[in-house]
Short mmCIF file of C-alpha atoms and ligand atoms in Angstrom, two decimals:
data_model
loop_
_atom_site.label_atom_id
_atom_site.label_comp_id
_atom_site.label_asym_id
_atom_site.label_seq_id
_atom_site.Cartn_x
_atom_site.Cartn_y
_atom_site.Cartn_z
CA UNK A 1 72.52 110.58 97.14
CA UNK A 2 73.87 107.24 95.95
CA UNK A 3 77.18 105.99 98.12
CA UNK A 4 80.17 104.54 95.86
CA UNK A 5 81.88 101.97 97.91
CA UNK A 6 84.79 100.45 96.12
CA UNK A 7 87.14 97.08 97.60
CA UNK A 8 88.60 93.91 96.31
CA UNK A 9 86.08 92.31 98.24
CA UNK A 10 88.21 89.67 97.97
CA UNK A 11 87.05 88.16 100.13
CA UNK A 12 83.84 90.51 101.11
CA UNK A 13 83.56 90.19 105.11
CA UNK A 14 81.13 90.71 108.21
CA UNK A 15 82.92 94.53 108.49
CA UNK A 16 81.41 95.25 104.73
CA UNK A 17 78.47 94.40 105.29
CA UNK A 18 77.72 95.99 108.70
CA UNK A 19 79.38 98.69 106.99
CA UNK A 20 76.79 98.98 104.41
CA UNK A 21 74.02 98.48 106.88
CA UNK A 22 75.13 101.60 108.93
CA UNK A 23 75.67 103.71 105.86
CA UNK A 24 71.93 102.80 104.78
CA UNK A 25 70.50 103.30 108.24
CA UNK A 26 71.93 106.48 108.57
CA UNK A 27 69.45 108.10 106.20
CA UNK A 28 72.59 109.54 104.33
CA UNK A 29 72.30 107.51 100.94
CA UNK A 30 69.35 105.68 99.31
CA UNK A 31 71.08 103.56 97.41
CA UNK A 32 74.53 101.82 97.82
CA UNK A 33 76.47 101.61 94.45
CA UNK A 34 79.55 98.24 95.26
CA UNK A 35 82.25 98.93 92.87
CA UNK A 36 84.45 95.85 92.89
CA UNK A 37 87.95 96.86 91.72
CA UNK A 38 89.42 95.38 88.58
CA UNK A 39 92.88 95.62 87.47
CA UNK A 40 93.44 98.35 90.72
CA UNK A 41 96.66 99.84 90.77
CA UNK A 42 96.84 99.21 94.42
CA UNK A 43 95.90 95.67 94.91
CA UNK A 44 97.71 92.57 93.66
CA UNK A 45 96.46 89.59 91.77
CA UNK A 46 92.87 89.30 92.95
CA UNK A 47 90.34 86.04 92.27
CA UNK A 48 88.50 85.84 89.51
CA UNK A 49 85.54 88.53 88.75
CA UNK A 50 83.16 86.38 88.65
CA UNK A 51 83.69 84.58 92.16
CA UNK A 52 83.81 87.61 94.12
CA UNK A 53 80.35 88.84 92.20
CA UNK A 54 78.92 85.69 93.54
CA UNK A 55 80.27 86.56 97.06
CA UNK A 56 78.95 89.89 97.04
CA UNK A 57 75.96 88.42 95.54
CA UNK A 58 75.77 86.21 98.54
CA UNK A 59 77.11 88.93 101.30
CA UNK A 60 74.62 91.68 100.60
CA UNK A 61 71.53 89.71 100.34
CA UNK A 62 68.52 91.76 101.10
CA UNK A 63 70.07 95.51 101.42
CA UNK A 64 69.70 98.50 98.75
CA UNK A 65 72.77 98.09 96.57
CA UNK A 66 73.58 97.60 93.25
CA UNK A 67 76.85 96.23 91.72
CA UNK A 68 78.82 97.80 88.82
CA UNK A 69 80.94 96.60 86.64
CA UNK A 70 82.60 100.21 86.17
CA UNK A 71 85.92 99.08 86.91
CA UNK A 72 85.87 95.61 85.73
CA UNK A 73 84.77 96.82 82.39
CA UNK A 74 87.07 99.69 82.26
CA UNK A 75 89.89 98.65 79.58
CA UNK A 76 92.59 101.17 81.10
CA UNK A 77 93.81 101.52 84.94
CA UNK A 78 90.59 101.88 86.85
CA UNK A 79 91.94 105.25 88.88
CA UNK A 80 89.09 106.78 90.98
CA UNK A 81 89.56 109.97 89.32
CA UNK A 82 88.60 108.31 85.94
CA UNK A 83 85.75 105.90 87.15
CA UNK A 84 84.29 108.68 89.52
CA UNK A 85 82.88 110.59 86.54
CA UNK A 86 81.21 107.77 84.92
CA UNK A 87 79.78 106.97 88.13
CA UNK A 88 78.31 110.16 88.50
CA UNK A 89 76.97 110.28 84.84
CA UNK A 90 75.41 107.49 85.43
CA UNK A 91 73.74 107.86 89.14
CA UNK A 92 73.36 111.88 89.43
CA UNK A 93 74.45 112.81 92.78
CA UNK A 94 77.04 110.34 94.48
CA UNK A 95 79.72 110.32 97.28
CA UNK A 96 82.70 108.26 97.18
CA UNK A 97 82.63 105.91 100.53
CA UNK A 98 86.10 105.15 101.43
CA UNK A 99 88.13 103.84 104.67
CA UNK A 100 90.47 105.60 107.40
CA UNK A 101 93.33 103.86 106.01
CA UNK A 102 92.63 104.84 102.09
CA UNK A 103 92.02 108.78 103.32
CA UNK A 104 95.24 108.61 105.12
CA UNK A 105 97.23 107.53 101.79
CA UNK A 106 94.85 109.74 99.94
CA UNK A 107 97.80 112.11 98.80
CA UNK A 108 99.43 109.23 96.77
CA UNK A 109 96.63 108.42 94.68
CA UNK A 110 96.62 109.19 91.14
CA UNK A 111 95.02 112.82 90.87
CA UNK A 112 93.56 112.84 94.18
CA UNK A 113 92.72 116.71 93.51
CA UNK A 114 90.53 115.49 90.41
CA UNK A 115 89.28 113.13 92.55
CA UNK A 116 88.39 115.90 95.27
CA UNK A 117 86.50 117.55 92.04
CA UNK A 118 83.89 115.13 91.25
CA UNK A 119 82.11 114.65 94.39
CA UNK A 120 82.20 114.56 98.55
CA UNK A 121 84.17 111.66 100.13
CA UNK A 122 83.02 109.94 103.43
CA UNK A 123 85.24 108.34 105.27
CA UNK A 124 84.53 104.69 107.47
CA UNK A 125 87.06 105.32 110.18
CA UNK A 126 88.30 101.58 110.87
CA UNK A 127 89.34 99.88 114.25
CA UNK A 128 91.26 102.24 116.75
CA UNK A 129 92.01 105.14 114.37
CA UNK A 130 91.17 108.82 115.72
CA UNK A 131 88.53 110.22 114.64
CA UNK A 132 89.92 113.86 115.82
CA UNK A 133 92.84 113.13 113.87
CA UNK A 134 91.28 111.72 110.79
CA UNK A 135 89.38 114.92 110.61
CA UNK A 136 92.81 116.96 111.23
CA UNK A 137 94.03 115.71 108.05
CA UNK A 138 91.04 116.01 106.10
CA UNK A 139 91.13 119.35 106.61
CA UNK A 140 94.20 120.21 106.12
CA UNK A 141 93.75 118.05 102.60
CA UNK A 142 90.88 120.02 101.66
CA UNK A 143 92.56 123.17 102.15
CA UNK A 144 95.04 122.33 100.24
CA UNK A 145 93.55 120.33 97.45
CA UNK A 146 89.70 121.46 97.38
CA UNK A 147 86.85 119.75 97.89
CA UNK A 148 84.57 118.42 100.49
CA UNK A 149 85.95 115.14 103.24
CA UNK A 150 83.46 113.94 105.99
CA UNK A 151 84.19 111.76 108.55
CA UNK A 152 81.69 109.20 109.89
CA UNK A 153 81.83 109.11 112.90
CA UNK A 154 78.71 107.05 113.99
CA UNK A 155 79.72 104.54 111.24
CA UNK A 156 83.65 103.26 112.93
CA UNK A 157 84.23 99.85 111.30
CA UNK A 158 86.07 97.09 113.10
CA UNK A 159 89.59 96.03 111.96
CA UNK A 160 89.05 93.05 109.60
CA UNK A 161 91.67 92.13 107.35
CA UNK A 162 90.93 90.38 103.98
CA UNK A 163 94.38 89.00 104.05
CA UNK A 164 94.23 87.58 107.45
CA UNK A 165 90.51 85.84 106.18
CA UNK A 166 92.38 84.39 103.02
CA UNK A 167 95.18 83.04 105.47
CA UNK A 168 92.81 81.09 107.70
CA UNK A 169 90.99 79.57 104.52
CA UNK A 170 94.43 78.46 103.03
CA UNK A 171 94.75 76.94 106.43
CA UNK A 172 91.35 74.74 106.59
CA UNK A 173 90.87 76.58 109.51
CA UNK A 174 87.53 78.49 110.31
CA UNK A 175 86.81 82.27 110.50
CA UNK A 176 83.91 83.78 112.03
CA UNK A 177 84.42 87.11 109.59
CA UNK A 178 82.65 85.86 106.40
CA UNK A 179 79.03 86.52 105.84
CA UNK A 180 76.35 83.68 105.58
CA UNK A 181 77.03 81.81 102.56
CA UNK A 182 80.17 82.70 101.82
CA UNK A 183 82.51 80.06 102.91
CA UNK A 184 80.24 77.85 100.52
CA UNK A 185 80.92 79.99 97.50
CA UNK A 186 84.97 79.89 98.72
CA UNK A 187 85.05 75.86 98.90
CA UNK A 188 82.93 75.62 95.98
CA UNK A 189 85.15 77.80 93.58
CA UNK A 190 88.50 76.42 95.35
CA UNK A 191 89.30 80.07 96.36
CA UNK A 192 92.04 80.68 98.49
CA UNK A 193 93.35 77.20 98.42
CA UNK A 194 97.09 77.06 96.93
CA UNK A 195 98.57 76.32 100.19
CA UNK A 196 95.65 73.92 101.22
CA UNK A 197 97.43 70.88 100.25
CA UNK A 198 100.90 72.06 102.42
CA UNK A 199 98.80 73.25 105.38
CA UNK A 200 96.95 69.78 105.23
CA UNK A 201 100.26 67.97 105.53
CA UNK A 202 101.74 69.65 108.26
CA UNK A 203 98.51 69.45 110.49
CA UNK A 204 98.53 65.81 109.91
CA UNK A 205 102.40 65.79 110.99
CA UNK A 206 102.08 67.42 114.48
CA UNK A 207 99.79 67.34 117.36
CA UNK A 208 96.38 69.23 117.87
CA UNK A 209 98.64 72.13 120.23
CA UNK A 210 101.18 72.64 118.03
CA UNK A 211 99.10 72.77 114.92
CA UNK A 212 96.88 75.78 116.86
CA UNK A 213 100.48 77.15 117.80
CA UNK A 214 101.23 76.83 113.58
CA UNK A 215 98.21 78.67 112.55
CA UNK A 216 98.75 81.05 115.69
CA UNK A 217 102.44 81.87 113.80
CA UNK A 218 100.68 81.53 110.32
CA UNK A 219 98.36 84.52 111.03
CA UNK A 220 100.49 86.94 113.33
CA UNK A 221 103.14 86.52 110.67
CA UNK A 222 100.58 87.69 108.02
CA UNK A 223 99.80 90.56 110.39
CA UNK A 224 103.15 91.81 110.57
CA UNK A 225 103.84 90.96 106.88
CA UNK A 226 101.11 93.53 106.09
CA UNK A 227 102.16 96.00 108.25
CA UNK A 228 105.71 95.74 107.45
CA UNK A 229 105.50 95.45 103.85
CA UNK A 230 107.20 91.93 103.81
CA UNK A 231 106.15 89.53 101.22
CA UNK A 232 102.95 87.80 102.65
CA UNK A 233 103.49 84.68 100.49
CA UNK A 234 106.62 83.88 101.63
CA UNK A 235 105.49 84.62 105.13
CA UNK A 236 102.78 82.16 105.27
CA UNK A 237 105.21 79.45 103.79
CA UNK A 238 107.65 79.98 106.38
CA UNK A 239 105.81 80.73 109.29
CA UNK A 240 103.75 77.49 108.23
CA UNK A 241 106.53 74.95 107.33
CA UNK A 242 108.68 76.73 110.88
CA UNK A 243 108.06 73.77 112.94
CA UNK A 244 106.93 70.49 110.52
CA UNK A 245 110.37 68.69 111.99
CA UNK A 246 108.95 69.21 115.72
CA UNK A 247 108.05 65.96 115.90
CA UNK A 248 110.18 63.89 113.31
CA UNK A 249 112.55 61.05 113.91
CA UNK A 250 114.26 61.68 110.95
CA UNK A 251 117.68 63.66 110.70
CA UNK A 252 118.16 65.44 107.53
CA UNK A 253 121.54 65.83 105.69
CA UNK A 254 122.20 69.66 105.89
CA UNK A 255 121.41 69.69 109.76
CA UNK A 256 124.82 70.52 111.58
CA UNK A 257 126.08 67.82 113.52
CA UNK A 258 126.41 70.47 116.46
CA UNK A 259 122.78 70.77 116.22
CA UNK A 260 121.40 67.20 116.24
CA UNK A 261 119.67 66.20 119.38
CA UNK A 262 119.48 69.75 120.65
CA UNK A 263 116.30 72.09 120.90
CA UNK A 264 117.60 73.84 117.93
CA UNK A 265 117.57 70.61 115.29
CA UNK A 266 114.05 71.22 114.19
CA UNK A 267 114.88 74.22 113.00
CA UNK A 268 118.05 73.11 110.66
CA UNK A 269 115.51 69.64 109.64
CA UNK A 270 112.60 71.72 109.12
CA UNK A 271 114.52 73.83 106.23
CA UNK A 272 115.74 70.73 104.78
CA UNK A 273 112.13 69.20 105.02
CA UNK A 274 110.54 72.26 103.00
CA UNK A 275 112.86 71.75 100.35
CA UNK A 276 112.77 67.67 100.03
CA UNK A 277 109.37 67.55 101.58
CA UNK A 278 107.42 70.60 100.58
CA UNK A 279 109.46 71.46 96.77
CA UNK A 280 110.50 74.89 98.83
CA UNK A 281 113.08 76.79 96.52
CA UNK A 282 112.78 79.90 97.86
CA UNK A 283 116.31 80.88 99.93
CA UNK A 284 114.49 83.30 101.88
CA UNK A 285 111.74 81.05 102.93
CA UNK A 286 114.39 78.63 104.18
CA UNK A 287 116.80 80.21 105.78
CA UNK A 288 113.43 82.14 107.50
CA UNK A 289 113.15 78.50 108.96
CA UNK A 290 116.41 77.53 109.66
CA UNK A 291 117.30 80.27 111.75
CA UNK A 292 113.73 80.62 113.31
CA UNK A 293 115.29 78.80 116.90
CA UNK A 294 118.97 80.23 116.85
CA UNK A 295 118.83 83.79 115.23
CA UNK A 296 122.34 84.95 113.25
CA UNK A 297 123.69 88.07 112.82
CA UNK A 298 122.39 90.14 110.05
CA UNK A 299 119.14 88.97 109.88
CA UNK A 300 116.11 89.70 106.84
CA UNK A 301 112.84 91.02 107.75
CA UNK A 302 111.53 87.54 106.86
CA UNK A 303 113.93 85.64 109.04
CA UNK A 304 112.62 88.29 111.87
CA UNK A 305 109.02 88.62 111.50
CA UNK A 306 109.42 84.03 111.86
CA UNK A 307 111.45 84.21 114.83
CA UNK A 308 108.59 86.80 116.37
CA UNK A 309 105.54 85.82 115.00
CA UNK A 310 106.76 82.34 116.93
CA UNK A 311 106.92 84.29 120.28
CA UNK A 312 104.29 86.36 120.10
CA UNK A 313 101.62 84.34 119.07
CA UNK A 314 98.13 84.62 120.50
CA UNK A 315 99.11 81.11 122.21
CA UNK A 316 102.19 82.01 123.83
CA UNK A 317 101.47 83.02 127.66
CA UNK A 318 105.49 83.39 129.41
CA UNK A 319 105.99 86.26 131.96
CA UNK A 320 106.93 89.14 129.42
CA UNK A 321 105.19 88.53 126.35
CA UNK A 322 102.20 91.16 126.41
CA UNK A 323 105.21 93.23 126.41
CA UNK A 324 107.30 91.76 123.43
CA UNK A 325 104.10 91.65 121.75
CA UNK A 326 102.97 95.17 122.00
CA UNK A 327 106.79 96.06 120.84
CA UNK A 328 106.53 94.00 117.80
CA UNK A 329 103.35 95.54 116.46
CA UNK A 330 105.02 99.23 117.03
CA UNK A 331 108.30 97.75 115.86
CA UNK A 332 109.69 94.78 113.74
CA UNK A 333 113.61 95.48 115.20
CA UNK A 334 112.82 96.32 119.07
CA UNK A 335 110.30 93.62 119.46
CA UNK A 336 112.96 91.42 117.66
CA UNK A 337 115.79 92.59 120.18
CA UNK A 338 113.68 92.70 122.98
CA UNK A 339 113.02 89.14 122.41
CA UNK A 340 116.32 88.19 121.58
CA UNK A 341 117.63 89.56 125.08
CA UNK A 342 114.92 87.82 126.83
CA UNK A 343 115.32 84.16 125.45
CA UNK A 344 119.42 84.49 125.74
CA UNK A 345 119.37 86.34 129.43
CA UNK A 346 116.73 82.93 130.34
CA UNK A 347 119.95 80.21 128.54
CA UNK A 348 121.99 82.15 130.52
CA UNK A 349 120.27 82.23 133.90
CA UNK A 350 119.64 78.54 133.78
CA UNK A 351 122.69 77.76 132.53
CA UNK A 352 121.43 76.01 129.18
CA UNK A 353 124.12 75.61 125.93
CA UNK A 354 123.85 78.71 124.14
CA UNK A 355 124.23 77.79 120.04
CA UNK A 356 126.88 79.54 118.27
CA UNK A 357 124.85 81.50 115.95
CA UNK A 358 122.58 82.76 118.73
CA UNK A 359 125.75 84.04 120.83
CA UNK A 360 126.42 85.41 117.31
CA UNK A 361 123.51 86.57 116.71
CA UNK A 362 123.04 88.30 120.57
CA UNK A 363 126.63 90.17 119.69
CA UNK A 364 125.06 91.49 116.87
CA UNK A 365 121.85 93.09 117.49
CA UNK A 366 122.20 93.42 121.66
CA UNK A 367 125.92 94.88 122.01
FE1 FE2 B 401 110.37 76.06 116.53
FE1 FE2 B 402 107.14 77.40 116.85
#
């Protein structure tokens, strides 16, 4: 049988790969068919064609696959239930190879009972998801829609994130999740460099520790971003740009006068720095810095996941935080509020100023 494994592979990672080594070693397929997805109604804008072929290229060196172009080629929306049947046209008898995650959403797919039709699906279970349960809903899928849904068990992926690879390139910064070769192609082709030139600026504006503490923020806010469907763009501006006045002598105009010489100033600067500074236009974005120290009431998702993602970083070692961390991975709000109580109840204690907006902002979300 010939395996179809489809991705953005965008870009393609150490989990692929090992992926693809398993599948092969486990006698079930001869051949591994990679069917990098073109104009995919489920991703959004992806790099050019050609520079992830070259990754692939590069990535898969030396195993039994084969890349197609199905997808690329294909001139309408490249659904699975419309590519699937060329595939098998072309290769006899295939299986579709998808992850834990994709069976999981497998009911909003475009005809995912004439997908069912065309052939057997494995599934990669990835990172901590239950097998037991994975195979729950398969069957209860099948039953319902037809078909034939394996799980592979001796084949559980780790939990690598494509987004959190791109976010750590954007950042200069290094990542031990892309095959041999790889990061070559990446610098080579300029990939997953638009924010290169910001990120390059801040690090030279702020010490080693706090630019590890930026790029700790940068990638827990992409985290949450993903799993809270927040804009990840904005995300990585904000949580990137949250702390460039940290160090700065300069007072901007815009920063309340109540604010300047307090802990909280860098927050009110660093807004007015990622406009004048950084050509920032985005309200959001901003206000997601401004109020990344203070809080105010009635806070965006944005403005939430900064303030967190600032907390909870992988850096950040207070009394408390495994805590405030595990709650913001289950939930945006509660890890928010459970924060928010914990910073306010310290001012208190110690008998620090309290800014207006955080009383404010404590009245809202904590009474
Ligand atoms: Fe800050
Ligand atoms: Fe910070």
């Amino acid at each position: 049988m010939v395996g179809i494994f489809g991705g953005a592979f965008d870009p393609p990672h150490k989990e692929h790969v090992s992926i693809v080594k398993s599948l092969c070693e486990n006698g079930l397929f001869e051949k591994i068919v990679l069917l990098p997805s073109g104009n995919s109604p489920h991703k959004d804008s992806l790099s050019p064609y050609s520079s992830r072929i070259r990754m692939i290229e590069a990535a898969f060196r030396g195993l039994p696959v084969e890349i197609s172009d199905a997808e690329w080629s294909f001139s309408g929306r490249a659904y699975s239930s419309v590519i699937l049947p060329e595939m098998k046209k072309r290769y006899g008898e295939i299986g579709f190879i998808i992850g834990g995650d994709s069976l999981l959403a497998f009911r909003t797919w475009h005809e995912p009972k004439a997908v069912l039709a065309v052939c057997p699906i494995f599934v990669v279970p990835r990172g901590d998801e239950e097998i037991d349960s994975l195979r729950a809903f398969a069957e209860d899928l099948t039953n319902e829609l037809g078909g034939s849904v394996e799980i592979l068990s001796n084949v559980k992926g780790k939990d690598v994130s494509s987004s959190l690879i791109r976010a750590a390139i954007e950042l200069g910064e290094e990542t031990e999740d892309l095959p041999i070769g790889v990061r070559e192609i990446i610098e080579e082709e300029g990939l997953y460099s638009e924010k290169r030139k910001m990120a390059e600026k801040v690090k030279s504006s702020l010490p080693e520790k706090r630019w590890k503490h930026t790029c700790g923020v940068v990638l827990t806010g992409i985290k949450m971003a993903e799993l809270y469907h927040i804009d990840k763009e904005k995300a990585f501006t904000a949580c990137l740009l949250h702390d460039c006045m940290k160090y700065s002598e300069i007072v901007h105009k815009g920063v309340p006068e109540d604010a300047v010489g307090t802990k909280v100033m860098h927050a009110f600067n660093g807004a007015e720095e990622a406009k004048i500074g950084f050509g920032v236009t985005d309200e959001d974005v901003i206000a997601a810095i401004r109020y990344h120290t203070t809080g105010r009431a009635a806070m965006s998702d944005l403005e939430k996941l900064v303030y967190l993602a600032d907390v909870v970083e992988p850096n950040r070692t207070y009394d408390g935080v495994d805590e405030i961390r595990a709650a913001a991975f289950r939930d945006l709000n509660e890890g928010f509020v459970l924060s928010l109580k914990r910073s306010y109840e310290l001012l208190l204690q110690r008998e620090k100023p309290i800014y207006y907006l955080t009383v404010e902002c404590y009245n809202y979300y904590c009474k």
